[in-house]
Coordinates of C-alpha atoms in Angstrom, one line a residue:
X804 CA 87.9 102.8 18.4
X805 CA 84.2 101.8 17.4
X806 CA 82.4 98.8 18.7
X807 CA 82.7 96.2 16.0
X808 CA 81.5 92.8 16.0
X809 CA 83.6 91.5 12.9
X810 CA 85.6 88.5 13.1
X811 CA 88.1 89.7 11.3
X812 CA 89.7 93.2 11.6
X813 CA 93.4 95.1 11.4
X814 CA 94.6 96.6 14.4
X815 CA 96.9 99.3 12.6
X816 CA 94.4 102.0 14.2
X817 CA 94.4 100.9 17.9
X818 CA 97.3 103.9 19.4
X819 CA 99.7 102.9 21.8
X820 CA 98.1 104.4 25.7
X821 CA 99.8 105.1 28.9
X822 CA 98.2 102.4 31.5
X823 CA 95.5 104.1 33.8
X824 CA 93.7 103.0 37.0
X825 CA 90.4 103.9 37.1
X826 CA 90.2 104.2 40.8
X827 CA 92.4 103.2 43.5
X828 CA 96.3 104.5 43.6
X829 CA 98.5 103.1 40.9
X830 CA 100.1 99.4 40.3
X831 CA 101.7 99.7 37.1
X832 CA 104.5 102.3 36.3
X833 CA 106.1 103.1 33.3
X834 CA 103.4 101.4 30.7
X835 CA 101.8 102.0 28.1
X836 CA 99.3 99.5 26.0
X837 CA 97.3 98.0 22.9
X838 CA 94.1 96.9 23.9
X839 CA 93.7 94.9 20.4
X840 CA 90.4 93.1 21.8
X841 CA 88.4 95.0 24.8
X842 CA 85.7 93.4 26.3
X843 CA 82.3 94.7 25.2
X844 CA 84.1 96.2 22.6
X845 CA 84.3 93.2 19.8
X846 CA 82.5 89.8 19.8
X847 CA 83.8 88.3 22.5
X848 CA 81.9 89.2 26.4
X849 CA 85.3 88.3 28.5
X850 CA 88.1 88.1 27.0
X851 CA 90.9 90.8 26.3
X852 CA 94.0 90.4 23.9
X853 CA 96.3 93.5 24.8
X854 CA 99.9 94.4 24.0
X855 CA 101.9 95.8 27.2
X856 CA 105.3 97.9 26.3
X857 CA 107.1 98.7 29.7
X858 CA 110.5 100.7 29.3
X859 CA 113.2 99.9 31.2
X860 CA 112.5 100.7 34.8
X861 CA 108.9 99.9 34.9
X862 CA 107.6 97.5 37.4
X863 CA 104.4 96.7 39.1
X864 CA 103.6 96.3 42.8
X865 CA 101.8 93.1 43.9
X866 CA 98.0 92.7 42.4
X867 CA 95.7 90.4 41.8
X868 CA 92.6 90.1 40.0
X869 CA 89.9 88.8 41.0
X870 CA 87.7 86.7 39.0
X871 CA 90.1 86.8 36.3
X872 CA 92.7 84.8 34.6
X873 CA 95.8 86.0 32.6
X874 CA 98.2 84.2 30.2
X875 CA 101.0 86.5 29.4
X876 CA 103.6 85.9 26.2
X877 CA 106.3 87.8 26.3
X878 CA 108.0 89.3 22.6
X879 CA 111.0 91.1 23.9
X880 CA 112.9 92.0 26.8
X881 CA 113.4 90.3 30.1
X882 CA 111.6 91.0 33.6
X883 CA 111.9 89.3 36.7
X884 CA 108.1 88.0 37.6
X885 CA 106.7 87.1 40.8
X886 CA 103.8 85.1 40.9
X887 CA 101.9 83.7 44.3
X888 CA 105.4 82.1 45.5
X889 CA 107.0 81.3 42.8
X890 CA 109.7 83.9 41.4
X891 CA 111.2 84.0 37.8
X892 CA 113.1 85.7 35.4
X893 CA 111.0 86.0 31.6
X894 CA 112.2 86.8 28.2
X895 CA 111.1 86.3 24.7
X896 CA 109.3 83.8 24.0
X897 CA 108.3 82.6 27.3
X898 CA 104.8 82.5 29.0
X899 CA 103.4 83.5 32.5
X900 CA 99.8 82.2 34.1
X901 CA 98.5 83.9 36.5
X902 CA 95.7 82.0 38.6
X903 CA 92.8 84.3 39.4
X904 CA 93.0 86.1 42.3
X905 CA 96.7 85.3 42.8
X906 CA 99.0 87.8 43.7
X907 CA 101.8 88.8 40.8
X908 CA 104.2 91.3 40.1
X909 CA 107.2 92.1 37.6
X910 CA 110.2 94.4 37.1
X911 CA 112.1 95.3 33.9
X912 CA 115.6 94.1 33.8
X913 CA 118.4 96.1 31.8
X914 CA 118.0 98.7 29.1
X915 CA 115.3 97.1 26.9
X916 CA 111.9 97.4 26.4
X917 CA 109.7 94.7 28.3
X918 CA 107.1 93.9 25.5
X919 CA 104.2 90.9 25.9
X920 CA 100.7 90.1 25.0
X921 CA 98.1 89.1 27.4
X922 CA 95.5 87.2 27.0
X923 CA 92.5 88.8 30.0
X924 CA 89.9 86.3 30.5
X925 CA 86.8 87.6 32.7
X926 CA 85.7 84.4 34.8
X927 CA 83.4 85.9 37.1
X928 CA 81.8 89.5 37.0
X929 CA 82.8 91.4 39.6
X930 CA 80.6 93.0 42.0
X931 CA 79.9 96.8 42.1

């Protein structure tokens, strides 16, 4: 997708991706993704609005991100979610925060497809 600075915009165009890691071995399995506002990419300098689709088996080892906050909604599905020390079990409807630089993880439960949005907000640059 072209960089676009409009306020307004449809997303019918943004294609569904398999997750990658741009370096580093891998955290999330079995994903793929909508990033509906990229940083850099639209107005806004750190924030990131993306649609996650894990099928049933996909999971994520323990991250964290630092420098960053995330908000997660979740539209279908269920997943058990770990986050810092506090474990849970999410399905529609319901929201996850994850601190910045706390550590989080989440597994698929059953047969269905573990859909949410996520709302990425940059707090700090990291360093290269």
């Amino acid at each position: 997708m072209t960089s676009t600075k409009q306020l307004c915009f449809s997303t019918k165009d943004i294609k569904l991706v398999p997750f990658s890691v741009k370096s580093g071995p891998g955290t999330h399995y079995n994903l793929k993704m909508r990033e509906l506002i990229k940083r850099d990419r639209h107005i806004f300098e750190k924030t990131e609005l993306v649609i996650m689709n894990f099928q049933p088996g996909g999971y994520t080892v323990p991250h964290s991100h630092p420098g960053r906050e995330q908000a997660y909604y979740v539209l279908r599905g269920k997943a058990s979610v770990k986050v810092g020390n506090e474990q849970c079990i999410v399905k529609k409807s319901d929201v996850v925060l994850i601190p910045r630089n706390t550590l989080h993880s989440y597994k698929v439960i059953g047969k269905e497809l573990f859909k949410f949005l996520i709302i990425d907000v940059e707090l700090v640059k990291p360093s290269k």
